PDB file of C-alpha atoms in Angstrom:
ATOM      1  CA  UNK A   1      -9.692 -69.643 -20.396  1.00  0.00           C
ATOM      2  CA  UNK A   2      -6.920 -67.866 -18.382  1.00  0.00           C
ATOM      3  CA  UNK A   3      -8.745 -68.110 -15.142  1.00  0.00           C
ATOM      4  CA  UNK A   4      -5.399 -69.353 -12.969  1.00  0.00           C
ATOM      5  CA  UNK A   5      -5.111 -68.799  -9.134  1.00  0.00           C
ATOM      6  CA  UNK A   6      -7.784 -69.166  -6.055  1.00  0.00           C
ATOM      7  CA  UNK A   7     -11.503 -69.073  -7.010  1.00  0.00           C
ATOM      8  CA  UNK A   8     -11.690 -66.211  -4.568  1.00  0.00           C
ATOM      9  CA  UNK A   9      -8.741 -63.739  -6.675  1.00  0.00           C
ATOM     10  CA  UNK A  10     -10.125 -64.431 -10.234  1.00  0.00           C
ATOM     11  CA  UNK A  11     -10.648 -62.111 -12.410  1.00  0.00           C
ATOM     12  CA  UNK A  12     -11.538 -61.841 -16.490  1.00  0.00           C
ATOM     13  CA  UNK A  13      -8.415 -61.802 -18.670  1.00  0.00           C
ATOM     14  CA  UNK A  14      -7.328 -58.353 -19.487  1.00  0.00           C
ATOM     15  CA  UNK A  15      -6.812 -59.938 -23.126  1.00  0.00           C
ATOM     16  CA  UNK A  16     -10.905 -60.463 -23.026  1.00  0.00           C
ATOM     17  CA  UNK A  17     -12.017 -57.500 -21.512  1.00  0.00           C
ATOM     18  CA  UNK A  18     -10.021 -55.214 -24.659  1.00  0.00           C
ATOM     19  CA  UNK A  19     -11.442 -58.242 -27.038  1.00  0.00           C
ATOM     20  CA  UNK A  20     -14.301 -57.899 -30.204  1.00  0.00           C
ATOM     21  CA  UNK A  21     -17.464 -58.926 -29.335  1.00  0.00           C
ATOM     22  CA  UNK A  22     -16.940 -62.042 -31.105  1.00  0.00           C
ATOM     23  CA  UNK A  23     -14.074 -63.393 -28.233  1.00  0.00           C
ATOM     24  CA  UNK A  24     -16.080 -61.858 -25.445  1.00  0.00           C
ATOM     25  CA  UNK A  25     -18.611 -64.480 -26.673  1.00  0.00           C
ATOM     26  CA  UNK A  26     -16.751 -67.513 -26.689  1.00  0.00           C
ATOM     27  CA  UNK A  27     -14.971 -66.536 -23.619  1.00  0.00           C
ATOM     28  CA  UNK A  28     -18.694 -66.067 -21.712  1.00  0.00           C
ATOM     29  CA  UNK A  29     -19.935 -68.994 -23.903  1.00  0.00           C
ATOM     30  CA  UNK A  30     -17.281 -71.441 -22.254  1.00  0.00           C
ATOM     31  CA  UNK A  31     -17.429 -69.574 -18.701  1.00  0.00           C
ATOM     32  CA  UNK A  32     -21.130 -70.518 -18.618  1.00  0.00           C
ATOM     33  CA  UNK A  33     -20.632 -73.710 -19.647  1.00  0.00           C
ATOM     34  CA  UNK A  34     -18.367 -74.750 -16.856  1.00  0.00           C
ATOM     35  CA  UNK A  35     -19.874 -72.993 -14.163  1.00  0.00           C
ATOM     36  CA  UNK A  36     -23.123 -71.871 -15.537  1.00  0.00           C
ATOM     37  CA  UNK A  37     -26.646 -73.503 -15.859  1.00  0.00           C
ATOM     38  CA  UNK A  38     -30.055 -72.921 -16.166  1.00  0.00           C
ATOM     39  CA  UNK A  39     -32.478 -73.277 -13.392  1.00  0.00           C
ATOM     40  CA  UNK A  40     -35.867 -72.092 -12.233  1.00  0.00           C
ATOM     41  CA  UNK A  41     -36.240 -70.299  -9.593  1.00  0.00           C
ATOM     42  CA  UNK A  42     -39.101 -71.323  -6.985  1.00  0.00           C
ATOM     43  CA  UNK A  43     -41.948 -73.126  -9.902  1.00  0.00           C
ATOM     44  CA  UNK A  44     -41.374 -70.771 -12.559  1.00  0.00           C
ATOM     45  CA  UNK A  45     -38.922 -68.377 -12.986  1.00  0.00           C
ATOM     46  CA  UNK A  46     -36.434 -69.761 -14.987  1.00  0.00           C
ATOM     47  CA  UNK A  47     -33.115 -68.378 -15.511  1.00  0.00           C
ATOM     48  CA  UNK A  48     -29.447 -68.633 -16.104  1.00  0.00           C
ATOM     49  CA  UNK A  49     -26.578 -68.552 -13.355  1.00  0.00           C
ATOM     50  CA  UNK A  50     -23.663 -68.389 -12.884  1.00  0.00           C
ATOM     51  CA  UNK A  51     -21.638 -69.135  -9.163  1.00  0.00           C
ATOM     52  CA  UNK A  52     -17.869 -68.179  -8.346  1.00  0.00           C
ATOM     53  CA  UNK A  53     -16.108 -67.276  -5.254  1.00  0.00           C
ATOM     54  CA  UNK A  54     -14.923 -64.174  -7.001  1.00  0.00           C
ATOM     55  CA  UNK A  55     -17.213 -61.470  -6.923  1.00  0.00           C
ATOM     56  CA  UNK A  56     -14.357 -59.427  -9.067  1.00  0.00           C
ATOM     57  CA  UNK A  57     -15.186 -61.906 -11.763  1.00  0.00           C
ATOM     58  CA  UNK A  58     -18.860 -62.198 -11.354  1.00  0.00           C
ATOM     59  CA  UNK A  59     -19.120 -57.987 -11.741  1.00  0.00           C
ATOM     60  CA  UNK A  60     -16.927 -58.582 -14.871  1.00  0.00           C
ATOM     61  CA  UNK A  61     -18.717 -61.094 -16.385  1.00  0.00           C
ATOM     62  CA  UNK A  62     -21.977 -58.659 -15.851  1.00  0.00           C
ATOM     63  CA  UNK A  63     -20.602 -55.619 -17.427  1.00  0.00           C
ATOM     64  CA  UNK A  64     -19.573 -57.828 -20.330  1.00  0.00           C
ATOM     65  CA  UNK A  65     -23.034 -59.105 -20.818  1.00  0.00           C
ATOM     66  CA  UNK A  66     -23.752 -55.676 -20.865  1.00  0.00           C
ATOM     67  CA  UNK A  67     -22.215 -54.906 -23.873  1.00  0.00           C
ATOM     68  CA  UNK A  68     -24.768 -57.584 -25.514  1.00  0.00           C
ATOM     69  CA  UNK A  69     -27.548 -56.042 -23.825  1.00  0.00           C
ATOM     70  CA  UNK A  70     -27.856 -59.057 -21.163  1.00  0.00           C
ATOM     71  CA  UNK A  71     -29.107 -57.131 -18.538  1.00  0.00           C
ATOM     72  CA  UNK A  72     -28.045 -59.619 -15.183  1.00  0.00           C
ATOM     73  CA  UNK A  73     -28.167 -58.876 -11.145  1.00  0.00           C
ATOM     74  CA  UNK A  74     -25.387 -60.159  -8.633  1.00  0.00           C
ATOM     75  CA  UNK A  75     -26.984 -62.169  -5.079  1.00  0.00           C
ATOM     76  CA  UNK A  76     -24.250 -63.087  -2.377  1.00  0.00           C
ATOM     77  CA  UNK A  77     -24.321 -66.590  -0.448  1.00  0.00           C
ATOM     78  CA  UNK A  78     -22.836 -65.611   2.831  1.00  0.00           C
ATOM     79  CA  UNK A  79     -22.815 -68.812   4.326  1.00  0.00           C
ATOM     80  CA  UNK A  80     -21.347 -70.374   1.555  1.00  0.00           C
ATOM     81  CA  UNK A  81     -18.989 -68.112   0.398  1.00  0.00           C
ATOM     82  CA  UNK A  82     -19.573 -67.392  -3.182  1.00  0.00           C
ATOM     83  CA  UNK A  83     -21.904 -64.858  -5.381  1.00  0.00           C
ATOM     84  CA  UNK A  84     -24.242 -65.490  -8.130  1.00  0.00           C
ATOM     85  CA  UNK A  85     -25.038 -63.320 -11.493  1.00  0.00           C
ATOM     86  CA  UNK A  86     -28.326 -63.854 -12.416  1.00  0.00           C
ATOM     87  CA  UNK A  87     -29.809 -63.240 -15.968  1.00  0.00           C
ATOM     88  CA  UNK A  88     -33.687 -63.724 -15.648  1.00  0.00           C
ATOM     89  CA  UNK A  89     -36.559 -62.292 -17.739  1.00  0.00           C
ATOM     90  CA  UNK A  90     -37.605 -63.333 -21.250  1.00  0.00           C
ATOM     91  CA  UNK A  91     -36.014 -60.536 -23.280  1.00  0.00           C
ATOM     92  CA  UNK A  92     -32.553 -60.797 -21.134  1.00  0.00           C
ATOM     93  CA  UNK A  93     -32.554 -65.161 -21.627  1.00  0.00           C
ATOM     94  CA  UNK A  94     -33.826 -64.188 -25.319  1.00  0.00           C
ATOM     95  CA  UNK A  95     -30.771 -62.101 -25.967  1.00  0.00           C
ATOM     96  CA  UNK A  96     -28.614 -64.623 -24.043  1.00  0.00           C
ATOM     97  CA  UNK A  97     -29.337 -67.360 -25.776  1.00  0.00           C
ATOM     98  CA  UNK A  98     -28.701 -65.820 -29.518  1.00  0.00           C
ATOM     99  CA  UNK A  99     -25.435 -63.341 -28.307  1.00  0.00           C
ATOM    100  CA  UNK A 100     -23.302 -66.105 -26.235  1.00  0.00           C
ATOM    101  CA  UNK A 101     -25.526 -68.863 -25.997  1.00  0.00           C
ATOM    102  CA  UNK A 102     -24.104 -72.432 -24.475  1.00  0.00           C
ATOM    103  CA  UNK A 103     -21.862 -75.121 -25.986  1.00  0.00           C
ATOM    104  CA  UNK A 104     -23.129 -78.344 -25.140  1.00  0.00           C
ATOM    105  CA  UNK A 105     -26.194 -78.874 -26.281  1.00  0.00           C
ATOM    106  CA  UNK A 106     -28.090 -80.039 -23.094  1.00  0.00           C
ATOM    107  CA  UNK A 107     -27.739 -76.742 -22.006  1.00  0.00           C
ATOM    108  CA  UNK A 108     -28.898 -75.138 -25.172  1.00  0.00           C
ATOM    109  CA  UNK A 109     -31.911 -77.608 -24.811  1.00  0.00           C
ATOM    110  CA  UNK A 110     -32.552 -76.687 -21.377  1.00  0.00           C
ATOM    111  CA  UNK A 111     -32.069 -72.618 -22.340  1.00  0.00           C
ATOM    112  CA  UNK A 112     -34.753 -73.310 -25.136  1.00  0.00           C
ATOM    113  CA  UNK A 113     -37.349 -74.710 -22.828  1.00  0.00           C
ATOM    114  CA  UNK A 114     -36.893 -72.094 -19.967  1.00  0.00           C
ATOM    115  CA  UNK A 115     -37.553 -69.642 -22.846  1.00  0.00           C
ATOM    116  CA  UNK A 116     -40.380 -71.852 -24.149  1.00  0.00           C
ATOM    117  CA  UNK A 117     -41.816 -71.430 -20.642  1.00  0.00           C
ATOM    118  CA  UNK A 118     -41.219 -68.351 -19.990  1.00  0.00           C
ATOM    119  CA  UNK A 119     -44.514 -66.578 -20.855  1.00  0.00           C
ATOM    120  CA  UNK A 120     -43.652 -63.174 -18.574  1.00  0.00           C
ATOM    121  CA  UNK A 121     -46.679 -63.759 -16.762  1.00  0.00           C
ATOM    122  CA  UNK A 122     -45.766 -64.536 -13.169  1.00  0.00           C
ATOM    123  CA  UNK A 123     -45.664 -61.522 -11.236  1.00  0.00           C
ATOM    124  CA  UNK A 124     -43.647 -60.434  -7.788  1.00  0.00           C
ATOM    125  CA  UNK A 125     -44.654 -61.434  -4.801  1.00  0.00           C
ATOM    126  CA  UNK A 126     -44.936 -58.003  -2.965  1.00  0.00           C
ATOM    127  CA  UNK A 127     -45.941 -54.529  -3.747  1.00  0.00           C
ATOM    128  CA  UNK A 128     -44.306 -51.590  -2.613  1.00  0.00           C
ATOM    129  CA  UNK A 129     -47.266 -48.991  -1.961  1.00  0.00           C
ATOM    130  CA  UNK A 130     -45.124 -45.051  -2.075  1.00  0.00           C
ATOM    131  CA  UNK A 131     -46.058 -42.696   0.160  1.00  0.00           C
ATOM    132  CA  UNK A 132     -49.154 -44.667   2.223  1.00  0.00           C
ATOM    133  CA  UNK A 133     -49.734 -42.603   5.096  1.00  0.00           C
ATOM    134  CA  UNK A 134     -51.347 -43.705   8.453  1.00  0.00           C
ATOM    135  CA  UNK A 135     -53.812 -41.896   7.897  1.00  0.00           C
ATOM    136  CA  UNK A 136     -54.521 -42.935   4.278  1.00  0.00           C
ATOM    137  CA  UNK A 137     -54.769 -46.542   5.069  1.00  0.00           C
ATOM    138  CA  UNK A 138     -57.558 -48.122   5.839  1.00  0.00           C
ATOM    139  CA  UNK A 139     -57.460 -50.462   9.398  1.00  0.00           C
ATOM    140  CA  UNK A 140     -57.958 -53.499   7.368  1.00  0.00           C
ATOM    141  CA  UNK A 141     -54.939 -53.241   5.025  1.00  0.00           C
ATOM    142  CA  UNK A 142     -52.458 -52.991   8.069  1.00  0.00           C
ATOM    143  CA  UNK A 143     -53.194 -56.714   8.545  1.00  0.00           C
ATOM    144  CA  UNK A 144     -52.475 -57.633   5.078  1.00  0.00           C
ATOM    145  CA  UNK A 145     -49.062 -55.508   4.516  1.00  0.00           C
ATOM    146  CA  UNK A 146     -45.536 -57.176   5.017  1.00  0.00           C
ATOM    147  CA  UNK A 147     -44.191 -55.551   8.192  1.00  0.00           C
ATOM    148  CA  UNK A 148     -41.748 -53.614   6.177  1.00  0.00           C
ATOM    149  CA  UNK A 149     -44.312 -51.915   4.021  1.00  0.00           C
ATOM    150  CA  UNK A 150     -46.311 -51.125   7.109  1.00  0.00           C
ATOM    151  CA  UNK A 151     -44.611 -49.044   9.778  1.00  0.00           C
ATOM    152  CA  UNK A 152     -43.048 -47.254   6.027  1.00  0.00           C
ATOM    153  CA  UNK A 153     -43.846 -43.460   6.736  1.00  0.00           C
ATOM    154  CA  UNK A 154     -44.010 -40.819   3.933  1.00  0.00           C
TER     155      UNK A 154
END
């Protein structure tokens, strides 16, 4: 694939960055296959990932997917030293799966049944409330709030 030196110093050939769509595809197509896979996060969020130590390459790899409309976020591990793109959401997995897609085919299999799953019903966690005054909140909600939401001031 042309990914040579430390895991922490790689970075996406130049020769694939300048490429047509069509070798930006198999280049992302094999990348995810070797370090790639799907997974769920908590009971039902599934979604695809990808880990490296370079965060250079992870950045890449996400404005590439870009250019296939895979929209994808970036976490960092501290503790263990690497970084994680994340492509979740039905549309993003959806447009994943028929733009790059995987090679073997347990992980097409397992792409097909997080999609399958994938109904875009479960919902965050948290609300963020803008703008909730004191003195627009009533004494029983303080109780309820996340301590972040509630010393927020407007």
């Amino acid at each position: 694939l042309g990914l040579r030196g430390e895991p922490a110093g790689r970075a996406v050939p130049d020769a694939v960055l300048a490429s047509p769509r069509p070798v930006v595809a198999a280049f992302l197509a094999a990348l995810f296959e070797g370090d790639g896979a799907v997974e769920r996060s908590g009971r039902s969020l599934p979604r695809v990932g990808l880990t490296s130590r370079s965060g250079t390459l992870l950045r890449q790899v996400q404005t590439l997917l870009l250019r296939f409309g895979v929209v994808s976020a970036l976490s960092h591990e501290r503790g263990r030293g690497t970084a994680r793109l994340l492509v979740t959401g039905r549309p993003n997995l959806v447009r994943f799966r028929s733009e790059i897609g995987f090679l073997s085919e347990t992980k097409r299999a397992a792409l097909d049944e997080a999609i399958a799953r994938n109904t875009g019903a479960a919902l965050s966690r948290t609300d963020d409330i803008p703008f909730l005054a004191d003195s627009d909140r009533p004494e029983r909600l303080d109780h309820a709030l996340p301590r972040r939401m509630a010393a927020r001031k407007p």
